[in-house]
mmCIF file with all atom_site columns, C-alpha atoms in Angstrom:
data_model
loop_
_atom_site.group_PDB
_atom_site.id
_atom_site.type_symbol
_atom_site.label_atom_id
_atom_site.label_alt_id
_atom_site.label_comp_id
_atom_site.label_asym_id
_atom_site.label_entity_id
_atom_site.label_seq_id
_atom_site.pdbx_PDB_ins_code
_atom_site.Cartn_x
_atom_site.Cartn_y
_atom_site.Cartn_z
_atom_site.occupancy
_atom_site.B_iso_or_equiv
_atom_site.pdbx_formal_charge
_atom_site.auth_seq_id
_atom_site.auth_comp_id
_atom_site.auth_asym_id
_atom_site.auth_atom_id
_atom_site.pdbx_PDB_model_num
ATOM 1   C CA . MET A 1 1   ? -0.615  -0.036 0.209  1.00 0.00 ? 224 MET A CA 1
ATOM 2   C CA . PRO A 1 2   ? 1.337   3.681  -0.792 1.00 0.00 ? 225 PRO A CA 1
ATOM 3   C CA . THR A 1 3   ? 2.379   5.893  2.417  1.00 0.00 ? 226 THR A CA 1
ATOM 4   C CA . VAL A 1 4   ? 2.719   9.442  2.692  1.00 0.00 ? 227 VAL A CA 1
ATOM 5   C CA . THR A 1 5   ? 5.085   10.975 4.380  1.00 0.00 ? 228 THR A CA 1
ATOM 6   C CA . LEU A 1 6   ? 5.001   12.403 7.996  1.00 0.00 ? 229 LEU A CA 1
ATOM 7   C CA . SER A 1 7   ? 4.834   16.290 6.227  1.00 0.00 ? 230 SER A CA 1
ATOM 8   C CA . THR A 1 8   ? 2.283   15.191 3.553  1.00 0.00 ? 231 THR A CA 1
ATOM 9   C CA . TYR A 1 9   ? 0.045   13.586 6.451  1.00 0.00 ? 232 TYR A CA 1
ATOM 10  C CA . LEU A 1 10  ? 0.879   16.932 9.377  1.00 0.00 ? 233 LEU A CA 1
ATOM 11  C CA . ARG A 1 11  ? -0.833  18.736 6.304  1.00 0.00 ? 234 ARG A CA 1
ATOM 12  C CA . ILE A 1 12  ? -3.459  16.297 5.531  1.00 0.00 ? 235 ILE A CA 1
ATOM 13  C CA . THR A 1 13  ? -4.141  16.611 9.173  1.00 0.00 ? 236 THR A CA 1
ATOM 14  C CA . ARG A 1 14  ? -4.494  20.811 9.695  1.00 0.00 ? 237 ARG A CA 1
ATOM 15  C CA . ALA A 1 15  ? -6.716  20.770 5.816  1.00 0.00 ? 238 ALA A CA 1
ATOM 16  C CA . SER A 1 16  ? -9.387  18.305 8.028  1.00 0.00 ? 239 SER A CA 1
ATOM 17  C CA . ALA A 1 17  ? -9.517  20.540 10.877 1.00 0.00 ? 240 ALA A CA 1
ATOM 18  C CA . LEU A 1 18  ? -9.409  23.537 8.864  1.00 0.00 ? 241 LEU A CA 1
ATOM 19  C CA . PHE A 1 19  ? -12.862 21.613 7.174  1.00 0.00 ? 242 PHE A CA 1
ATOM 20  C CA . ASP A 1 20  ? -14.278 21.174 10.342 1.00 0.00 ? 243 ASP A CA 1
ATOM 21  C CA . ILE A 1 21  ? -13.888 24.392 12.245 1.00 0.00 ? 244 ILE A CA 1
ATOM 22  C CA . LEU A 1 22  ? -15.420 26.361 8.814  1.00 0.00 ? 245 LEU A CA 1
ATOM 23  C CA . VAL A 1 23  ? -18.507 23.242 9.077  1.00 0.00 ? 246 VAL A CA 1
ATOM 24  C CA . VAL A 1 24  ? -18.643 22.927 12.921 1.00 0.00 ? 247 VAL A CA 1
ATOM 25  C CA . ALA A 1 25  ? -18.219 26.782 13.430 1.00 0.00 ? 248 ALA A CA 1
ATOM 26  C CA . PRO A 1 26  ? -22.523 27.518 12.686 1.00 0.00 ? 249 PRO A CA 1
ATOM 27  C CA . PHE A 1 27  ? -23.979 24.679 15.711 1.00 0.00 ? 250 PHE A CA 1
ATOM 28  C CA . ALA A 1 28  ? -21.104 26.109 18.547 1.00 0.00 ? 251 ALA A CA 1
ATOM 29  C CA . THR A 1 29  ? -23.062 28.838 19.363 1.00 0.00 ? 252 THR A CA 1
ATOM 30  C CA . PRO A 1 30  ? -27.071 28.354 20.303 1.00 0.00 ? 253 PRO A CA 1
ATOM 31  C CA . TRP A 1 31  ? -27.780 31.978 17.903 1.00 0.00 ? 254 TRP A CA 1
ATOM 32  C CA . THR A 1 32  ? -25.862 30.075 14.837 1.00 0.00 ? 255 THR A CA 1
ATOM 33  C CA . PHE A 1 33  ? -27.292 27.144 14.756 1.00 0.00 ? 256 PHE A CA 1
ATOM 34  C CA . LYS A 1 34  ? -30.844 28.674 14.831 1.00 0.00 ? 257 LYS A CA 1
ATOM 35  C CA . LEU A 1 35  ? -29.526 30.772 12.108 1.00 0.00 ? 258 LEU A CA 1
ATOM 36  C CA . LEU A 1 36  ? -28.929 26.550 10.618 1.00 0.00 ? 259 LEU A CA 1
ATOM 37  C CA . VAL A 1 37  ? -31.483 25.429 11.253 1.00 0.00 ? 260 VAL A CA 1
ATOM 38  C CA . PRO A 1 38  ? -33.627 25.806 8.751  1.00 0.00 ? 261 PRO A CA 1
ATOM 39  C CA . GLN A 1 39  ? -30.958 26.052 5.502  1.00 0.00 ? 262 GLN A CA 1
ATOM 40  C CA . LEU A 1 40  ? -30.874 22.944 7.170  1.00 0.00 ? 263 LEU A CA 1
ATOM 41  C CA . GLU A 1 41  ? -34.297 22.169 6.625  1.00 0.00 ? 264 GLU A CA 1
ATOM 42  C CA . ARG A 1 42  ? -34.613 23.062 3.035  1.00 0.00 ? 265 ARG A CA 1
ATOM 43  C CA . LEU A 1 43  ? -32.001 21.057 1.858  1.00 0.00 ? 266 LEU A CA 1
ATOM 44  C CA . ASN A 1 44  ? -33.718 18.227 3.674  1.00 0.00 ? 267 ASN A CA 1
ATOM 45  C CA . LEU A 1 45  ? -36.549 18.747 1.937  1.00 0.00 ? 268 LEU A CA 1
ATOM 46  C CA . TRP A 1 46  ? -34.505 19.414 -1.638 1.00 0.00 ? 269 TRP A CA 1
ATOM 47  C CA . MET A 1 47  ? -32.795 16.200 -1.264 1.00 0.00 ? 270 MET A CA 1
ATOM 48  C CA . GLY A 1 48  ? -36.533 14.597 -0.617 1.00 0.00 ? 271 GLY A CA 1
ATOM 49  C CA . GLY A 1 49  ? -36.839 14.196 3.507  1.00 0.00 ? 272 GLY A CA 1
ATOM 50  C CA . ALA A 1 50  ? -38.909 15.216 5.686  1.00 0.00 ? 273 ALA A CA 1
ATOM 51  C CA . PRO A 1 51  ? -39.289 18.634 7.599  1.00 0.00 ? 274 PRO A CA 1
ATOM 52  C CA . LEU A 1 52  ? -36.901 18.436 10.869 1.00 0.00 ? 275 LEU A CA 1
ATOM 53  C CA . ALA A 1 53  ? -38.262 18.161 13.922 1.00 0.00 ? 276 ALA A CA 1
ATOM 54  C CA . SER A 1 54  ? -38.336 20.976 16.236 1.00 0.00 ? 277 SER A CA 1
ATOM 55  C CA . PHE A 1 55  ? -35.548 21.686 18.803 1.00 0.00 ? 278 PHE A CA 1
ATOM 56  C CA . ALA A 1 56  ? -36.429 22.120 22.391 1.00 0.00 ? 279 ALA A CA 1
ATOM 57  C CA . GLN A 1 57  ? -33.596 23.706 23.878 1.00 0.00 ? 280 GLN A CA 1
ATOM 58  C CA . ILE A 1 58  ? -31.619 21.014 25.877 1.00 0.00 ? 281 ILE A CA 1
ATOM 59  C CA . HIS A 1 59  ? -31.473 19.866 21.110 1.00 0.00 ? 282 HIS A CA 1
ATOM 60  C CA . ILE A 1 60  ? -30.090 23.205 21.072 1.00 0.00 ? 283 ILE A CA 1
ATOM 61  C CA . LEU A 1 61  ? -27.227 22.790 24.636 1.00 0.00 ? 284 LEU A CA 1
ATOM 62  C CA . ILE A 1 62  ? -26.206 19.252 23.282 1.00 0.00 ? 285 ILE A CA 1
ATOM 63  C CA . THR A 1 63  ? -25.883 20.222 19.516 1.00 0.00 ? 286 THR A CA 1
ATOM 64  C CA . CYS A 1 64  ? -23.825 23.912 20.662 1.00 0.00 ? 287 CYS A CA 1
ATOM 65  C CA . LEU A 1 65  ? -21.637 21.772 23.039 1.00 0.00 ? 288 LEU A CA 1
ATOM 66  C CA . MET A 1 66  ? -20.862 19.023 20.435 1.00 0.00 ? 289 MET A CA 1
ATOM 67  C CA . GLY A 1 67  ? -19.581 21.530 17.901 1.00 0.00 ? 290 GLY A CA 1
ATOM 68  C CA . SER A 1 68  ? -17.672 23.675 21.268 1.00 0.00 ? 291 SER A CA 1
ATOM 69  C CA . LEU A 1 69  ? -16.162 21.019 22.057 1.00 0.00 ? 292 LEU A CA 1
ATOM 70  C CA . VAL A 1 70  ? -15.002 19.639 18.244 1.00 0.00 ? 293 VAL A CA 1
ATOM 71  C CA . LEU A 1 71  ? -14.122 23.671 17.187 1.00 0.00 ? 294 LEU A CA 1
ATOM 72  C CA . LEU A 1 72  ? -11.529 24.059 20.335 1.00 0.00 ? 295 LEU A CA 1
ATOM 73  C CA . TRP A 1 73  ? -9.711  19.750 19.131 1.00 0.00 ? 296 TRP A CA 1
ATOM 74  C CA . SER A 1 74  ? -10.645 21.400 15.523 1.00 0.00 ? 297 SER A CA 1
ATOM 75  C CA . VAL A 1 75  ? -8.213  24.380 16.498 1.00 0.00 ? 298 VAL A CA 1
ATOM 76  C CA . ARG A 1 76  ? -6.447  21.936 18.676 1.00 0.00 ? 299 ARG A CA 1
ATOM 77  C CA . ARG A 1 77  ? -5.478  19.555 15.329 1.00 0.00 ? 300 ARG A CA 1
ATOM 78  C CA . LEU A 1 78  ? -4.761  23.285 13.065 1.00 0.00 ? 301 LEU A CA 1
ATOM 79  C CA . LEU A 1 79  ? -1.897  24.233 15.814 1.00 0.00 ? 302 LEU A CA 1
ATOM 80  C CA . GLU A 1 80  ? 0.264   22.150 17.004 1.00 0.00 ? 303 GLU A CA 1
ATOM 81  C CA . PRO A 1 81  ? -1.103  19.065 14.148 1.00 0.00 ? 304 PRO A CA 1
ATOM 82  C CA . SER A 1 82  ? 0.892   15.367 14.902 1.00 0.00 ? 305 SER A CA 1
ATOM 83  C CA . LEU A 1 83  ? 0.651   11.465 13.848 1.00 0.00 ? 306 LEU A CA 1
ATOM 84  C CA . ALA A 1 84  ? -1.478  10.962 16.789 1.00 0.00 ? 307 ALA A CA 1
ATOM 85  C CA . LEU A 1 85  ? -4.105  14.276 17.092 1.00 0.00 ? 308 LEU A CA 1
ATOM 86  C CA . GLY A 1 86  ? -4.521  12.694 13.157 1.00 0.00 ? 309 GLY A CA 1
ATOM 87  C CA . ARG A 1 87  ? -4.799  8.767  15.181 1.00 0.00 ? 310 ARG A CA 1
ATOM 88  C CA . TYR A 1 88  ? -6.823  10.636 17.218 1.00 0.00 ? 311 TYR A CA 1
ATOM 89  C CA . ASP A 1 89  ? -8.880  12.581 15.118 1.00 0.00 ? 312 ASP A CA 1
ATOM 90  C CA . GLY A 1 90  ? -9.112  9.257  12.403 1.00 0.00 ? 313 GLY A CA 1
ATOM 91  C CA . ALA A 1 91  ? -10.630 7.228  15.376 1.00 0.00 ? 314 ALA A CA 1
ATOM 92  C CA . GLY A 1 92  ? -13.486 9.721  15.505 1.00 0.00 ? 315 GLY A CA 1
ATOM 93  C CA . ARG A 1 93  ? -14.917 10.934 11.803 1.00 0.00 ? 316 ARG A CA 1
ATOM 94  C CA . PHE A 1 94  ? -15.254 6.543  12.117 1.00 0.00 ? 317 PHE A CA 1
ATOM 95  C CA . LEU A 1 95  ? -16.866 7.586  15.221 1.00 0.00 ? 318 LEU A CA 1
ATOM 96  C CA . PHE A 1 96  ? -18.881 9.700  13.579 1.00 0.00 ? 319 PHE A CA 1
ATOM 97  C CA . ALA A 1 97  ? -19.739 7.968  11.227 1.00 0.00 ? 320 ALA A CA 1
ATOM 98  C CA . ALA A 1 98  ? -21.266 4.934  12.232 1.00 0.00 ? 321 ALA A CA 1
ATOM 99  C CA . TRP A 1 99  ? -23.863 7.510  14.160 1.00 0.00 ? 322 TRP A CA 1
ATOM 100 C CA . MET A 1 100 ? -24.629 9.039  11.095 1.00 0.00 ? 323 MET A CA 1
ATOM 101 C CA . LEU A 1 101 ? -25.315 5.403  9.950  1.00 0.00 ? 324 LEU A CA 1
ATOM 102 C CA . TRP A 1 102 ? -27.263 4.690  12.412 1.00 0.00 ? 325 TRP A CA 1
ATOM 103 C CA . ALA A 1 103 ? -29.332 8.511  11.394 1.00 0.00 ? 326 ALA A CA 1
ATOM 104 C CA . LEU A 1 104 ? -29.120 7.716  8.299  1.00 0.00 ? 327 LEU A CA 1
ATOM 105 C CA . ALA A 1 105 ? -30.897 4.623  8.757  1.00 0.00 ? 328 ALA A CA 1
ATOM 106 C CA . GLU A 1 106 ? -34.145 5.204  10.994 1.00 0.00 ? 329 GLU A CA 1
ATOM 107 C CA . GLY A 1 107 ? -35.056 6.932  7.191  1.00 0.00 ? 330 GLY A CA 1
ATOM 108 C CA . GLY A 1 108 ? -36.087 11.102 6.968  1.00 0.00 ? 331 GLY A CA 1
ATOM 109 C CA . LEU A 1 109 ? -32.414 12.226 6.837  1.00 0.00 ? 332 LEU A CA 1
ATOM 110 C CA . PRO A 1 110 ? -30.816 12.661 3.138  1.00 0.00 ? 333 PRO A CA 1
ATOM 111 C CA . LEU A 1 111 ? -29.299 15.507 4.635  1.00 0.00 ? 334 LEU A CA 1
ATOM 112 C CA . VAL A 1 112 ? -26.637 12.645 6.901  1.00 0.00 ? 335 VAL A CA 1
ATOM 113 C CA . TRP A 1 113 ? -24.999 12.146 3.590  1.00 0.00 ? 336 TRP A CA 1
ATOM 114 C CA . LEU A 1 114 ? -22.875 15.666 3.158  1.00 0.00 ? 337 LEU A CA 1
ATOM 115 C CA . PHE A 1 115 ? -21.492 14.991 6.739  1.00 0.00 ? 338 PHE A CA 1
ATOM 116 C CA . LEU A 1 116 ? -21.058 11.751 5.968  1.00 0.00 ? 339 LEU A CA 1
ATOM 117 C CA . VAL A 1 117 ? -18.380 11.344 2.793  1.00 0.00 ? 340 VAL A CA 1
ATOM 118 C CA . PRO A 1 118 ? -16.301 14.279 4.067  1.00 0.00 ? 341 PRO A CA 1
ATOM 119 C CA . GLU A 1 119 ? -15.925 12.421 7.486  1.00 0.00 ? 342 GLU A CA 1
ATOM 120 C CA . LEU A 1 120 ? -15.176 8.883  6.019  1.00 0.00 ? 343 LEU A CA 1
ATOM 121 C CA . LEU A 1 121 ? -12.952 10.247 3.457  1.00 0.00 ? 344 LEU A CA 1
ATOM 122 C CA . TRP A 1 122 ? -11.218 12.376 6.247  1.00 0.00 ? 345 TRP A CA 1
ATOM 123 C CA . GLY A 1 123 ? -10.959 9.313  8.171  1.00 0.00 ? 346 GLY A CA 1
ATOM 124 C CA . VAL A 1 124 ? -9.242  7.239  5.436  1.00 0.00 ? 347 VAL A CA 1
ATOM 125 C CA . ALA A 1 125 ? -6.672  9.917  5.000  1.00 0.00 ? 348 ALA A CA 1
ATOM 126 C CA . GLN A 1 126 ? -5.883  10.475 8.381  1.00 0.00 ? 349 GLN A CA 1
ATOM 127 C CA . TRP A 1 127 ? -5.433  6.346  8.883  1.00 0.00 ? 350 TRP A CA 1
ATOM 128 C CA . TRP A 1 128 ? -3.092  6.028  5.454  1.00 0.00 ? 351 TRP A CA 1
ATOM 129 C CA . PRO A 1 129 ? 0.404   5.131  6.094  1.00 0.00 ? 352 PRO A CA 1
ATOM 130 C CA . VAL A 1 130 ? 3.409   7.431  6.988  1.00 0.00 ? 353 VAL A CA 1
ATOM 131 C CA . ALA A 1 131 ? 6.281   5.696  5.417  1.00 0.00 ? 354 ALA A CA 1
ATOM 132 C CA . PRO A 1 132 ? 8.919   5.490  7.521  1.00 0.00 ? 355 PRO A CA 1
ATOM 133 C CA . MET A 1 133 ? 12.188  7.816  8.866  1.00 0.00 ? 356 MET A CA 1
ATOM 134 C CA . ARG A 1 134 ? 14.650  6.060  8.358  1.00 0.00 ? 357 ARG A CA 1
ATOM 135 C CA . THR A 1 135 ? 16.712  9.258  6.637  1.00 0.00 ? 358 THR A CA 1
ATOM 136 C CA . ALA A 1 136 ? 15.545  10.967 10.294 1.00 0.00 ? 359 ALA A CA 1
ATOM 137 C CA . GLN A 1 137 ? 16.005  8.245  12.358 1.00 0.00 ? 360 GLN A CA 1
ATOM 138 C CA . ARG A 1 138 ? 19.553  8.188  10.706 1.00 0.00 ? 361 ARG A CA 1
ATOM 139 C CA . VAL A 1 139 ? 20.330  11.098 11.522 1.00 0.00 ? 362 VAL A CA 1
ATOM 140 C CA . ASN A 1 140 ? 19.982  10.525 14.655 1.00 0.00 ? 363 ASN A CA 1
ATOM 141 C CA . ARG A 1 141 ? 22.009  7.571  15.616 1.00 0.00 ? 364 ARG A CA 1
ATOM 142 C CA . ALA A 1 142 ? 24.518  10.174 14.437 1.00 0.00 ? 365 ALA A CA 1
ATOM 143 C CA . GLY A 1 143 ? 24.052  12.956 17.013 1.00 0.00 ? 366 GLY A CA 1
ATOM 144 C CA . LEU A 1 144 ? 22.410  15.664 14.857 1.00 0.00 ? 367 LEU A CA 1
ATOM 145 C CA . LYS A 1 145 ? 20.259  17.178 16.306 1.00 0.00 ? 368 LYS A CA 1
ATOM 146 C CA . LEU A 1 146 ? 16.254  16.756 14.551 1.00 0.00 ? 369 LEU A CA 1
ATOM 147 C CA . VAL A 1 147 ? 15.170  20.097 13.204 1.00 0.00 ? 370 VAL A CA 1
ATOM 148 C CA . HIS A 1 148 ? 11.159  18.857 12.061 1.00 0.00 ? 371 HIS A CA 1
ATOM 149 C CA . ALA A 1 149 ? 9.445   22.050 9.634  1.00 0.00 ? 372 ALA A CA 1
ATOM 150 C CA . THR A 1 150 ? 5.613   21.620 9.153  1.00 0.00 ? 373 THR A CA 1
#
């Protein structure tokens, strides 16, 4: 299986973080979410789904808590990407995808496809094999200081 270099992997991790910030920002506050819901409902109807259920305050609270957490996690990955954070994010994406598949199976929410497909693609990208750093290991054994440029 082909591999990517660590620097490419870190760019993928940053790109996924930036994608998440753009997509999730409207879910992070009650005010932005209330502006987003009618757009989501129109999109779901256009895709052949049912009208969205009305959101009680508890639903908005949970949505905004999740949106806020994803934003914080995304900023962390954007500013300090690493192989470990990318792998954790990939695992989280597969978990989120499982719940999205559940929602699709329940019916009436075709707009979930618009979230599911990128989630799976970013998950695969962040679980893609990274080439071993043989050159860096050789240089390190020679007693030279390693400088990692991201």
